[in-house]
mmCIF file of C-alpha atoms in Angstrom:
data_model
loop_
_atom_site.group_PDB
_atom_site.id
_atom_site.type_symbol
_atom_site.label_atom_id
_atom_site.label_comp_id
_atom_site.label_asym_id
_atom_site.label_seq_id
_atom_site.Cartn_x
_atom_site.Cartn_y
_atom_site.Cartn_z
ATOM 1 C CA MET A 167 4.632 -23.896 -26.285
ATOM 2 C CA SER A 168 1.209 -22.924 -25.029
ATOM 3 C CA GLU A 169 -1.714 -25.267 -24.921
ATOM 4 C CA VAL A 170 -5.156 -24.663 -23.602
ATOM 5 C CA GLU A 171 -7.783 -27.288 -22.987
ATOM 6 C CA THR A 172 -11.247 -26.724 -21.666
ATOM 7 C CA SER A 173 -13.437 -29.356 -20.126
ATOM 8 C CA PRO A 174 -16.574 -30.431 -21.922
ATOM 9 C CA VAL A 175 -18.680 -29.946 -18.795
ATOM 10 C CA ALA A 176 -20.167 -26.496 -18.279
ATOM 11 C CA ARG A 177 -19.807 -25.155 -14.729
ATOM 12 C CA SER A 178 -21.284 -22.276 -12.802
ATOM 13 C CA HIS A 179 -20.984 -18.857 -14.476
ATOM 14 C CA GLY A 180 -20.477 -20.619 -17.787
ATOM 15 C CA VAL A 181 -16.782 -20.981 -16.980
ATOM 16 C CA ARG A 182 -15.375 -24.455 -17.483
ATOM 17 C CA ASP A 183 -12.297 -26.188 -16.170
ATOM 18 C CA VAL A 184 -9.238 -24.908 -17.949
ATOM 19 C CA GLU A 185 -5.815 -26.459 -18.243
ATOM 20 C CA VAL A 186 -2.885 -24.378 -19.443
ATOM 21 C CA ARG A 187 0.651 -25.560 -20.053
ATOM 22 C CA VAL A 188 3.540 -23.175 -20.706
ATOM 23 C CA TRP A 189 7.313 -23.324 -20.436
ATOM 24 C CA ALA A 190 8.410 -23.147 -16.806
ATOM 25 C CA ASP A 191 9.932 -19.752 -17.422
ATOM 26 C CA ALA A 192 9.442 -16.400 -15.694
ATOM 27 C CA GLU A 193 8.519 -14.816 -19.014
ATOM 28 C CA GLN A 194 5.454 -17.029 -19.283
ATOM 29 C CA VAL A 195 4.076 -16.110 -15.884
ATOM 30 C CA PRO A 196 2.246 -12.936 -17.054
ATOM 31 C CA LEU A 197 0.292 -15.129 -19.450
ATOM 32 C CA LEU A 198 -1.087 -17.248 -16.627
ATOM 33 C CA ARG A 199 -1.681 -14.181 -14.502
ATOM 34 C CA SER A 200 -3.889 -12.668 -17.211
ATOM 35 C CA PHE A 201 -5.628 -15.979 -17.683
ATOM 36 C CA ALA A 202 -6.473 -16.120 -13.985
ATOM 37 C CA ALA A 203 -7.778 -12.552 -13.950
ATOM 38 C CA ASP A 204 -9.924 -13.175 -17.003
ATOM 39 C CA ILE A 205 -11.472 -16.263 -15.483
ATOM 40 C CA ALA A 206 -12.181 -14.472 -12.204
ATOM 41 C CA MET A 207 -13.733 -11.613 -14.148
ATOM 42 C CA ARG A 208 -16.018 -13.940 -16.052
ATOM 43 C CA MET A 209 -16.986 -15.629 -12.788
ATOM 44 C CA ASP A 210 -18.062 -12.179 -11.607
ATOM 45 C CA PHE A 211 -15.522 -11.841 -8.799
ATOM 46 C CA ASP A 212 -15.456 -8.284 -7.465
ATOM 47 C CA LEU A 213 -12.657 -6.112 -8.856
ATOM 48 C CA ASP A 214 -10.464 -6.391 -5.760
ATOM 49 C CA ALA A 215 -10.871 -10.168 -5.717
ATOM 50 C CA ILE A 216 -9.875 -10.275 -9.392
ATOM 51 C CA GLU A 217 -6.682 -8.373 -8.595
ATOM 52 C CA ASP A 218 -6.018 -10.625 -5.612
ATOM 53 C CA LEU A 219 -6.257 -13.727 -7.766
ATOM 54 C CA ARG A 220 -4.095 -12.174 -10.459
ATOM 55 C CA MET A 221 -1.365 -11.506 -7.911
ATOM 56 C CA ALA A 222 -1.794 -14.856 -6.153
ATOM 57 C CA VAL A 223 -1.341 -16.784 -9.394
ATOM 58 C CA ASP A 224 1.623 -14.604 -10.281
ATOM 59 C CA GLU A 225 3.223 -15.350 -6.929
ATOM 60 C CA ALA A 226 2.455 -19.077 -7.002
ATOM 61 C CA CYS A 227 3.873 -19.445 -10.519
ATOM 62 C CA SER A 228 6.934 -17.363 -9.690
ATOM 63 C CA LEU A 229 7.678 -19.494 -6.642
ATOM 64 C CA LEU A 230 7.480 -22.674 -8.740
ATOM 65 C CA VAL A 231 9.320 -21.416 -11.808
ATOM 66 C CA ARG A 232 12.363 -20.494 -9.736
ATOM 67 C CA GLY A 233 12.982 -24.099 -8.788
ATOM 68 C CA ALA A 234 11.768 -25.747 -11.988
ATOM 69 C CA ALA A 235 13.960 -28.143 -13.927
ATOM 70 C CA GLU A 236 15.399 -26.827 -17.171
ATOM 71 C CA ASP A 237 13.194 -27.092 -20.265
ATOM 72 C CA SER A 238 10.264 -28.298 -18.205
ATOM 73 C CA SER A 239 6.615 -27.284 -18.208
ATOM 74 C CA LEU A 240 4.530 -25.213 -15.859
ATOM 75 C CA TYR A 241 1.032 -26.663 -15.604
ATOM 76 C CA CYS A 242 -1.880 -24.643 -14.415
ATOM 77 C CA TRP A 243 -5.419 -25.869 -13.810
ATOM 78 C CA PHE A 244 -8.325 -23.566 -13.128
ATOM 79 C CA GLU A 245 -11.323 -25.332 -11.670
ATOM 80 C CA PRO A 246 -14.396 -23.185 -11.062
ATOM 81 C CA GLU A 247 -16.423 -24.266 -8.067
ATOM 82 C CA VAL A 248 -19.643 -23.007 -6.585
ATOM 83 C CA HIS A 249 -17.884 -20.803 -4.034
ATOM 84 C CA GLY A 250 -14.851 -19.738 -5.998
ATOM 85 C CA VAL A 251 -12.120 -21.037 -8.222
ATOM 86 C CA ARG A 252 -9.490 -23.624 -7.378
ATOM 87 C CA VAL A 253 -6.126 -23.082 -9.019
ATOM 88 C CA ARG A 254 -3.387 -25.707 -9.133
ATOM 89 C CA VAL A 255 0.058 -24.949 -10.487
ATOM 90 C CA GLN A 256 2.757 -27.560 -10.885
ATOM 91 C CA VAL A 257 6.339 -27.956 -12.039
ATOM 92 C CA ASP A 258 8.939 -30.691 -12.016
ATOM 93 C CA SER A 259 12.029 -29.867 -10.036
ATOM 94 C CA GLU A 260 15.392 -31.443 -9.328
ATOM 95 C CA HIS A 261 15.180 -30.689 -5.637
ATOM 96 C CA SER A 262 12.511 -30.988 -2.978
ATOM 97 C CA ARG A 263 12.593 -27.415 -1.693
ATOM 98 C CA PRO A 264 8.956 -26.503 -0.976
ATOM 99 C CA PRO A 265 7.552 -23.158 -2.192
ATOM 100 C CA SER A 266 7.014 -22.063 1.415
ATOM 101 C CA ALA A 267 10.805 -21.988 1.821
ATOM 102 C CA ASP A 268 10.535 -18.483 0.388
ATOM 103 C CA PRO A 269 8.946 -16.777 3.409
ATOM 104 C CA MET A 270 8.136 -13.540 1.614
ATOM 105 C CA GLY A 271 6.513 -15.162 -1.403
ATOM 106 C CA TRP A 272 4.594 -17.621 0.711
ATOM 107 C CA GLN A 273 3.314 -14.875 2.965
ATOM 108 C CA ILE A 274 2.047 -12.904 -0.019
ATOM 109 C CA LEU A 275 0.357 -15.979 -1.380
ATOM 110 C CA THR A 276 -1.417 -16.894 1.842
ATOM 111 C CA ALA A 277 -2.543 -13.308 2.263
ATOM 112 C CA LEU A 278 -4.090 -13.191 -1.195
ATOM 113 C CA ALA A 279 -5.872 -16.534 -1.400
ATOM 114 C CA ALA A 280 -8.605 -17.989 0.797
ATOM 115 C CA SER A 281 -6.518 -21.113 1.275
ATOM 116 C CA VAL A 282 -3.163 -22.324 0.021
ATOM 117 C CA THR A 283 -1.574 -25.761 0.205
ATOM 118 C CA GLU A 284 1.679 -27.108 -1.176
ATOM 119 C CA ARG A 285 2.764 -30.607 -2.034
ATOM 120 C CA VAL A 286 6.139 -32.047 -2.950
ATOM 121 C CA THR A 287 6.136 -35.642 -4.211
ATOM 122 C CA ALA A 288 9.068 -37.726 -5.390
ATOM 123 C CA VAL A 289 8.809 -38.797 -9.014
ATOM 124 C CA ASP A 290 11.284 -40.460 -11.389
ATOM 125 C CA GLY A 291 14.586 -38.648 -11.047
ATOM 126 C CA GLY A 292 13.211 -35.630 -9.232
ATOM 127 C CA TYR A 293 10.286 -34.044 -7.511
ATOM 128 C CA ARG A 294 6.861 -32.765 -8.497
ATOM 129 C CA VAL A 295 6.092 -29.479 -6.734
ATOM 130 C CA GLN A 296 2.519 -28.286 -6.586
ATOM 131 C CA VAL A 297 0.712 -25.298 -5.124
ATOM 132 C CA GLU A 298 -3.046 -25.314 -4.829
ATOM 133 C CA LEU A 299 -5.026 -22.264 -3.925
ATOM 134 C CA LEU A 300 -8.665 -21.376 -3.553
ATOM 135 C CA ALA A 301 -9.862 -17.889 -4.431
ATOM 136 C CA VAL A 302 -13.301 -16.530 -3.547
ATOM 137 C CA PRO A 303 -15.345 -13.821 -5.280
ATOM 138 C CA GLY A 304 -15.007 -11.197 -2.540
ATOM 139 C CA PRO A 305 -16.871 -9.981 0.543
ATOM 140 C CA ALA A 306 -20.216 -9.707 -1.268
ATOM 141 C CA GLU A 307 -20.674 -13.477 -0.988
ATOM 142 C CA THR A 308 -19.757 -13.875 2.648
ATOM 143 C CA GLU A 309 -21.337 -10.773 4.180
ATOM 144 C CA PRO A 310 -24.386 -9.717 2.206
ATOM 145 C CA ARG A 311 -25.295 -6.067 2.623
ATOM 146 C CA MET B 248 -19.090 36.517 -10.508
ATOM 147 C CA SER B 249 -20.858 39.801 -9.865
ATOM 148 C CA THR B 250 -19.411 42.887 -8.341
ATOM 149 C CA ALA B 251 -22.727 44.009 -6.832
ATOM 150 C CA ALA B 252 -21.867 42.662 -3.386
ATOM 151 C CA ASP B 253 -18.423 44.178 -3.445
ATOM 152 C CA PRO B 254 -17.647 45.835 -0.094
ATOM 153 C CA HIS B 255 -15.070 48.242 -1.501
ATOM 154 C CA ASP B 256 -15.660 51.923 -2.055
ATOM 155 C CA GLU B 257 -16.675 53.078 -5.487
ATOM 156 C CA GLY B 258 -13.243 54.378 -6.320
ATOM 157 C CA GLN B 259 -11.331 51.247 -5.241
ATOM 158 C CA PRO B 260 -10.799 48.540 -7.886
ATOM 159 C CA THR B 261 -12.089 45.075 -6.899
ATOM 160 C CA ARG B 262 -9.957 41.926 -6.968
ATOM 161 C CA ASP B 263 -11.660 40.912 -10.181
ATOM 162 C CA GLU B 264 -10.918 44.284 -11.714
ATOM 163 C CA ILE B 265 -7.263 44.106 -10.740
ATOM 164 C CA GLN B 266 -7.172 40.620 -12.204
ATOM 165 C CA ALA B 267 -8.808 41.774 -15.435
ATOM 166 C CA ALA B 268 -6.421 44.697 -15.634
ATOM 167 C CA ARG B 269 -3.436 42.371 -15.383
ATOM 168 C CA PHE B 270 -4.807 40.222 -18.192
ATOM 169 C CA ARG B 271 -5.442 43.305 -20.315
ATOM 170 C CA GLU B 272 -1.905 44.404 -19.646
ATOM 171 C CA LEU B 273 -0.660 40.997 -20.705
ATOM 172 C CA ALA B 274 -2.649 41.149 -23.922
ATOM 173 C CA ALA B 275 -1.314 44.614 -24.670
ATOM 174 C CA LEU B 276 2.359 43.695 -24.298
ATOM 175 C CA ALA B 277 4.266 42.643 -27.404
ATOM 176 C CA PRO B 278 5.128 38.911 -27.594
ATOM 177 C CA ASP B 279 8.859 39.653 -27.321
ATOM 178 C CA ASP B 280 8.493 42.115 -24.439
ATOM 179 C CA GLN B 281 10.370 40.922 -21.365
ATOM 180 C CA ARG B 282 7.647 42.267 -19.104
ATOM 181 C CA ARG B 283 5.202 39.998 -20.870
ATOM 182 C CA SER B 284 6.892 36.758 -19.879
ATOM 183 C CA ALA B 285 7.336 37.996 -16.301
ATOM 184 C CA LEU B 286 3.659 38.913 -16.011
ATOM 185 C CA ARG B 287 2.626 35.661 -17.641
ATOM 186 C CA GLY B 288 4.732 33.753 -15.139
ATOM 187 C CA ASP B 289 3.179 35.672 -12.256
ATOM 188 C CA LEU B 290 -0.333 34.987 -13.472
ATOM 189 C CA VAL B 291 0.405 31.271 -13.782
ATOM 190 C CA ALA B 292 2.058 31.146 -10.363
ATOM 191 C CA ASP B 293 -0.882 32.978 -8.777
ATOM 192 C CA HIS B 294 -3.281 30.295 -9.977
ATOM 193 C CA MET B 295 -1.227 27.197 -9.218
ATOM 194 C CA ASP B 296 -3.580 26.316 -6.361
ATOM 195 C CA LEU B 297 -6.360 25.961 -8.884
ATOM 196 C CA ALA B 298 -4.282 23.618 -11.051
ATOM 197 C CA ARG B 299 -3.244 21.551 -8.046
ATOM 198 C CA ASN B 300 -6.798 21.341 -6.811
ATOM 199 C CA LEU B 301 -8.158 20.124 -10.128
ATOM 200 C CA ALA B 302 -5.304 17.645 -10.575
ATOM 201 C CA ARG B 303 -6.196 16.109 -7.230
ATOM 202 C CA LYS B 304 -9.685 15.319 -8.497
ATOM 203 C CA PHE B 305 -8.156 13.103 -11.166
ATOM 204 C CA ASP B 306 -5.744 11.389 -8.855
ATOM 205 C CA ARG B 307 -6.927 7.857 -9.418
ATOM 206 C CA ARG B 308 -5.124 4.643 -8.670
ATOM 207 C CA GLY B 309 -1.795 4.349 -10.402
ATOM 208 C CA ASP B 310 -1.466 7.956 -11.444
ATOM 209 C CA GLN B 311 1.207 10.060 -9.864
ATOM 210 C CA LEU B 312 -0.240 13.287 -8.490
ATOM 211 C CA GLU B 313 2.885 15.194 -9.482
ATOM 212 C CA ASP B 314 2.411 14.163 -13.115
ATOM 213 C CA LEU B 315 -1.195 15.289 -13.017
ATOM 214 C CA VAL B 316 -0.215 18.636 -11.531
ATOM 215 C CA GLN B 317 2.159 19.084 -14.464
ATOM 216 C CA VAL B 318 -0.625 18.362 -16.918
ATOM 217 C CA ALA B 319 -2.960 20.732 -15.077
ATOM 218 C CA THR B 320 -0.256 23.408 -15.151
ATOM 219 C CA ILE B 321 -0.027 23.111 -18.914
ATOM 220 C CA GLY B 322 -3.793 23.647 -19.006
ATOM 221 C CA LEU B 323 -3.373 26.660 -16.744
ATOM 222 C CA ILE B 324 -0.698 28.178 -19.002
ATOM 223 C CA LYS B 325 -2.977 27.704 -22.000
ATOM 224 C CA ALA B 326 -5.794 29.360 -20.080
ATOM 225 C CA VAL B 327 -3.597 32.352 -19.178
ATOM 226 C CA ASP B 328 -2.516 32.708 -22.803
ATOM 227 C CA ARG B 329 -5.980 32.461 -24.278
ATOM 228 C CA PHE B 330 -8.073 34.325 -21.729
ATOM 229 C CA GLU B 331 -9.634 37.538 -22.920
ATOM 230 C CA ALA B 332 -10.208 39.864 -19.995
ATOM 231 C CA ASP B 333 -13.342 41.382 -21.483
ATOM 232 C CA ARG B 334 -15.061 38.032 -21.613
ATOM 233 C CA GLY B 335 -15.626 37.646 -17.910
ATOM 234 C CA ASN B 336 -14.075 35.853 -14.972
ATOM 235 C CA PHE B 337 -10.768 34.046 -15.368
ATOM 236 C CA TYR B 338 -11.836 31.063 -13.271
ATOM 237 C CA ALA B 339 -14.870 30.432 -15.439
ATOM 238 C CA PHE B 340 -12.497 30.134 -18.373
ATOM 239 C CA ALA B 341 -9.561 28.395 -16.686
ATOM 240 C CA ILE B 342 -11.428 25.568 -14.977
ATOM 241 C CA PRO B 343 -12.840 23.969 -18.140
ATOM 242 C CA THR B 344 -9.518 24.517 -19.925
ATOM 243 C CA ILE B 345 -7.552 22.734 -17.208
ATOM 244 C CA MET B 346 -10.133 19.955 -16.901
ATOM 245 C CA GLY B 347 -9.975 19.492 -20.656
ATOM 246 C CA GLU B 348 -6.216 19.147 -20.515
ATOM 247 C CA LEU B 349 -6.462 16.546 -17.755
ATOM 248 C CA ARG B 350 -9.139 14.574 -19.607
ATOM 249 C CA ARG B 351 -7.066 14.623 -22.776
ATOM 250 C CA HIS B 352 -4.130 13.354 -20.762
ATOM 251 C CA PHE B 353 -6.157 10.388 -19.570
ATOM 252 C CA ARG B 354 -7.558 9.684 -22.991
ATOM 253 C CA ASP B 355 -4.428 10.027 -25.094
ATOM 254 C CA THR B 356 -1.469 9.386 -22.858
ATOM 255 C CA GLY B 357 -0.685 7.272 -19.863
ATOM 256 C CA TRP B 358 -1.254 4.172 -21.950
ATOM 257 C CA ALA B 359 1.809 2.009 -22.346
ATOM 258 C CA VAL B 360 0.037 0.052 -25.051
ATOM 259 C CA ARG B 361 -1.830 1.565 -27.941
ATOM 260 C CA VAL B 362 -5.540 1.112 -27.307
ATOM 261 C CA PRO B 363 -8.387 2.334 -29.527
ATOM 262 C CA ARG B 364 -9.808 5.643 -28.416
ATOM 263 C CA GLN B 365 -13.288 4.246 -27.952
ATOM 264 C CA LEU B 366 -11.903 1.732 -25.501
ATOM 265 C CA LYS B 367 -10.036 4.426 -23.605
ATOM 266 C CA GLU B 368 -13.257 6.326 -23.125
ATOM 267 C CA LEU B 369 -14.940 3.131 -22.005
ATOM 268 C CA HIS B 370 -12.132 2.691 -19.527
ATOM 269 C CA VAL B 371 -12.728 6.164 -18.097
ATOM 270 C CA THR B 372 -16.449 5.392 -17.792
ATOM 271 C CA VAL B 373 -15.793 2.089 -16.042
ATOM 272 C CA ALA B 374 -13.200 3.650 -13.732
ATOM 273 C CA ALA B 375 -15.722 6.323 -12.722
ATOM 274 C CA GLY B 376 -18.409 3.671 -12.211
ATOM 275 C CA ARG B 377 -16.008 1.687 -10.093
ATOM 276 C CA ASN B 378 -15.446 4.665 -7.794
ATOM 277 C CA GLU B 379 -19.151 5.401 -7.489
ATOM 278 C CA LEU B 380 -20.108 1.812 -6.772
ATOM 279 C CA SER B 381 -17.248 1.248 -4.350
ATOM 280 C CA GLN B 382 -18.582 4.158 -2.302
ATOM 281 C CA LYS B 383 -22.128 2.890 -2.494
ATOM 282 C CA LEU B 384 -21.424 -0.768 -1.749
ATOM 283 C CA GLY B 385 -18.528 -0.329 0.666
ATOM 284 C CA ARG B 386 -16.558 -2.897 -1.350
ATOM 285 C CA ALA B 387 -15.256 -3.306 -4.856
ATOM 286 C CA PRO B 388 -18.045 -3.861 -7.396
ATOM 287 C CA LYS B 389 -18.387 -6.931 -9.587
ATOM 288 C CA PRO B 390 -18.300 -6.676 -13.367
ATOM 289 C CA SER B 391 -22.026 -7.515 -13.485
ATOM 290 C CA GLU B 392 -22.806 -4.699 -11.067
ATOM 291 C CA LEU B 393 -20.732 -2.298 -13.143
ATOM 292 C CA ALA B 394 -22.576 -3.326 -16.292
ATOM 293 C CA ASP B 395 -25.955 -2.739 -14.623
ATOM 294 C CA HIS B 396 -24.873 0.561 -13.153
ATOM 295 C CA LEU B 397 -23.417 1.946 -16.372
ATOM 296 C CA GLY B 398 -25.928 0.466 -18.783
ATOM 297 C CA LEU B 399 -23.198 -1.502 -20.565
ATOM 298 C CA THR B 400 -23.062 -5.127 -21.564
ATOM 299 C CA LYS B 401 -20.866 -7.409 -19.493
ATOM 300 C CA GLU B 402 -18.589 -7.913 -22.493
ATOM 301 C CA GLN B 403 -18.026 -4.159 -22.723
ATOM 302 C CA VAL B 404 -17.076 -4.060 -19.053
ATOM 303 C CA TYR B 405 -14.731 -7.031 -19.580
ATOM 304 C CA GLU B 406 -13.082 -5.248 -22.490
ATOM 305 C CA ALA B 407 -12.556 -2.107 -20.452
ATOM 306 C CA LEU B 408 -11.146 -4.077 -17.509
ATOM 307 C CA VAL B 409 -8.732 -6.008 -19.691
ATOM 308 C CA ALA B 410 -7.696 -2.755 -21.357
ATOM 309 C CA SER B 411 -6.955 -1.120 -18.001
ATOM 310 C CA ALA B 412 -4.579 -3.944 -17.203
ATOM 311 C CA ALA B 413 -2.585 -2.849 -20.272
ATOM 312 C CA LYS B 414 -2.341 0.741 -19.106
ATOM 313 C CA GLN B 415 1.020 0.191 -17.555
ATOM 314 C CA GLY B 416 3.546 -2.118 -19.085
ATOM 315 C CA THR B 417 6.085 -4.001 -17.050
ATOM 316 C CA SER B 418 9.479 -4.911 -18.332
ATOM 317 C CA LEU B 419 9.870 -8.609 -19.002
ATOM 318 C CA ASP B 420 13.208 -8.327 -17.246
ATOM 319 C CA ALA B 421 11.673 -6.856 -14.103
ATOM 320 C CA ARG B 422 10.866 -10.204 -12.553
ATOM 321 C CA LEU B 423 14.105 -11.797 -13.607
ATOM 322 C CA ALA B 424 16.015 -8.982 -11.976
ATOM 323 C CA GLU B 425 14.246 -9.551 -8.667
ATOM 324 C CA PRO B 426 16.502 -11.039 -6.051
ATOM 325 C CA ALA B 427 15.429 -14.407 -4.705
ATOM 326 C CA GLY B 428 15.208 -15.373 -1.078
ATOM 327 C CA ASP B 429 14.374 -13.541 2.101
ATOM 328 C CA ARG B 430 13.622 -9.917 1.406
ATOM 329 C CA PHE B 431 12.528 -8.751 4.852
ATOM 330 C CA GLY B 432 14.796 -5.979 6.037
ATOM 331 C CA TYR B 433 14.729 -3.455 8.844
ATOM 332 C CA GLU B 434 16.980 -0.867 10.335
ATOM 333 C CA ASP B 435 18.715 -1.838 13.528
ATOM 334 C CA ASP B 436 16.895 0.232 16.126
ATOM 335 C CA ARG B 437 19.995 0.614 18.284
ATOM 336 C CA LEU B 438 22.122 1.869 15.420
ATOM 337 C CA ALA B 439 22.061 5.442 16.715
ATOM 338 C CA GLU B 440 23.686 4.266 19.936
ATOM 339 C CA VAL B 441 26.895 3.492 18.086
ATOM 340 C CA ASP B 442 27.280 7.135 17.155
ATOM 341 C CA ASN B 443 26.386 8.300 20.625
ATOM 342 C CA ARG B 444 28.864 5.987 22.292
ATOM 343 C CA ARG B 445 31.657 7.104 20.042
ATOM 344 C CA ALA B 446 30.823 10.741 20.674
ATOM 345 C CA LEU B 447 30.536 10.219 24.416
ATOM 346 C CA GLY B 448 34.162 9.215 24.968
ATOM 347 C CA PRO B 449 35.773 12.594 24.279
ATOM 348 C CA LEU B 450 32.980 14.390 26.144
ATOM 349 C CA LEU B 451 33.597 12.317 29.265
ATOM 350 C CA ALA B 452 37.288 13.079 29.051
ATOM 351 C CA GLU B 453 36.525 16.792 29.194
ATOM 352 C CA LEU B 454 34.595 16.580 32.468
ATOM 353 C CA PRO B 455 36.186 17.715 35.737
ATOM 354 C CA GLU B 456 37.793 14.832 37.586
ATOM 355 C CA ARG B 457 35.132 14.559 40.279
ATOM 356 C CA GLU B 458 32.261 14.475 37.792
ATOM 357 C CA GLN B 459 34.119 11.938 35.674
ATOM 358 C CA LYS B 460 34.562 9.713 38.678
ATOM 359 C CA ILE B 461 30.878 9.949 39.642
ATOM 360 C CA ILE B 462 29.745 9.025 36.112
ATOM 361 C CA VAL B 463 32.101 6.075 35.934
ATOM 362 C CA LEU B 464 31.077 4.761 39.352
ATOM 363 C CA ARG B 465 27.381 5.209 38.630
ATOM 364 C CA PHE B 466 27.140 3.882 35.072
ATOM 365 C CA PHE B 467 30.186 1.676 34.549
ATOM 366 C CA ARG B 468 30.381 0.120 38.024
ATOM 367 C CA GLY B 469 26.651 0.397 38.712
ATOM 368 C CA MET B 470 27.147 1.739 42.226
ATOM 369 C CA SER B 471 24.340 3.393 44.181
ATOM 370 C CA GLN B 472 24.392 7.122 44.837
ATOM 371 C CA ALA B 473 24.935 6.495 48.550
ATOM 372 C CA ASP B 474 27.992 4.323 47.859
ATOM 373 C CA ILE B 475 29.375 6.923 45.471
ATOM 374 C CA ALA B 476 28.847 9.634 48.062
ATOM 375 C CA ARG B 477 30.979 7.645 50.541
ATOM 376 C CA ARG B 478 33.674 6.962 47.937
ATOM 377 C CA VAL B 479 33.961 10.552 46.733
ATOM 378 C CA GLY B 480 33.476 12.105 50.116
ATOM 379 C CA VAL B 481 30.414 14.242 49.429
ATOM 380 C CA SER B 482 26.775 13.992 50.487
ATOM 381 C CA GLN B 483 24.295 11.863 48.550
ATOM 382 C CA MET B 484 22.324 15.002 47.721
ATOM 383 C CA GLN B 485 25.407 16.436 46.094
ATOM 384 C CA VAL B 486 26.013 13.264 44.091
ATOM 385 C CA SER B 487 22.461 13.433 42.844
ATOM 386 C CA ARG B 488 22.805 17.082 41.892
ATOM 387 C CA LEU B 489 26.170 16.565 40.196
ATOM 388 C CA LEU B 490 24.851 13.578 38.243
ATOM 389 C CA ALA B 491 21.845 15.496 37.000
ATOM 390 C CA LYS B 492 23.985 18.449 36.005
ATOM 391 C CA THR B 493 26.594 16.310 34.243
ATOM 392 C CA LEU B 494 24.038 14.268 32.348
ATOM 393 C CA GLU B 495 22.330 17.425 31.226
ATOM 394 C CA ARG B 496 25.653 18.708 29.976
ATOM 395 C CA LEU B 497 26.387 15.485 28.096
ATOM 396 C CA ARG B 498 22.934 15.448 26.568
ATOM 397 C CA ALA B 499 23.294 18.983 25.361
ATOM 398 C CA ALA B 500 26.687 18.179 23.872
ATOM 399 C CA LEU B 501 25.275 15.139 22.046
ATOM 400 C CA GLY B 502 22.330 17.148 20.860
ATOM 401 C CA GLU B 503 19.695 14.712 22.000
ATOM 402 C CA ASP B 504 17.616 13.787 25.012
ATOM 403 C CA THR B 505 17.592 10.024 25.143
ATOM 404 C CA LEU B 506 20.411 9.372 27.582
ATOM 405 C CA ALA B 507 18.856 7.535 30.479
ATOM 406 C CA GLY B 508 19.544 8.966 33.914
#
């Protein structure tokens, strides 16, 4: 199962909103990682920032997939903004353990992204766990030389 | 290289001449001559610095220097085998041979996934551009900057970047095999003390009775030197001297110098 939808509205850099849904399975994570890197590349992030986003998405997805309910989906939204790209990843889980409960993974994630937030909400028969991160194109934007 | 500036006397052979003579000797020896393989080995060993030096120039991200040195060594061996002493300086021949071997290594191998040759060359170009621009900008370049710098289209740069991501494969099982949970670990910094304490016991037992008593009173009862002096019936100066001497002895026996006085 892999579905990709793009929004009809063109955004900056010609990159549109993208929604990807895969099985919530560790084997699918590299797919999303490559997706993230490709988007960052097309948004003209610098090469280090591209790698940072690739690793951040990998980490965020890995944190979520570990606690995901069986046979569920991992959703990933990429939303290009003027100053970067917002990435939301989401799974359904049977328990409410937040991603930050893994100190190592969470530390990596917060080090790689400009900002990271997590949200756990109760839904029918379980919990919806979401990580949202913002990645920026690199130091060229913030400190012009 | 010219021999005009050579400081040696007329009769003395120069380094280059000795070198050339060794290569001529190598060429003259029969392929199955034992002396041949020994001389060949010597010539290769004598020029390993050159191979190592050139390998270092190719030591880009993700490539193990040791692997590159191996590749460079193969180039060096080829150079030793093919060099004709009458055709000039060995270095002039060996350097391009070794560089060629290293370039071929980057073009043909080191790719976990089969990638068209044209793309591999594009990758090398982009990697070089990345290094140049990183130096110039003081940060990693953007794909658009790379395209401008190298005179490529952005799509070409994208292709090369995506291809480089495929250079090294990762096992699908790698992530699954990763242990979950807290992975911060460190070595207990007082671990060495366990050994020292165990070793100290027998050493203390070997001390003369008076010294033993002073150590016990000082470190296990925490008494002052003046109090110990009264207890043992010697002067404080003597206690101080005996302590210093005993500690020195214990330190030497333990083979370290971290016992606090």
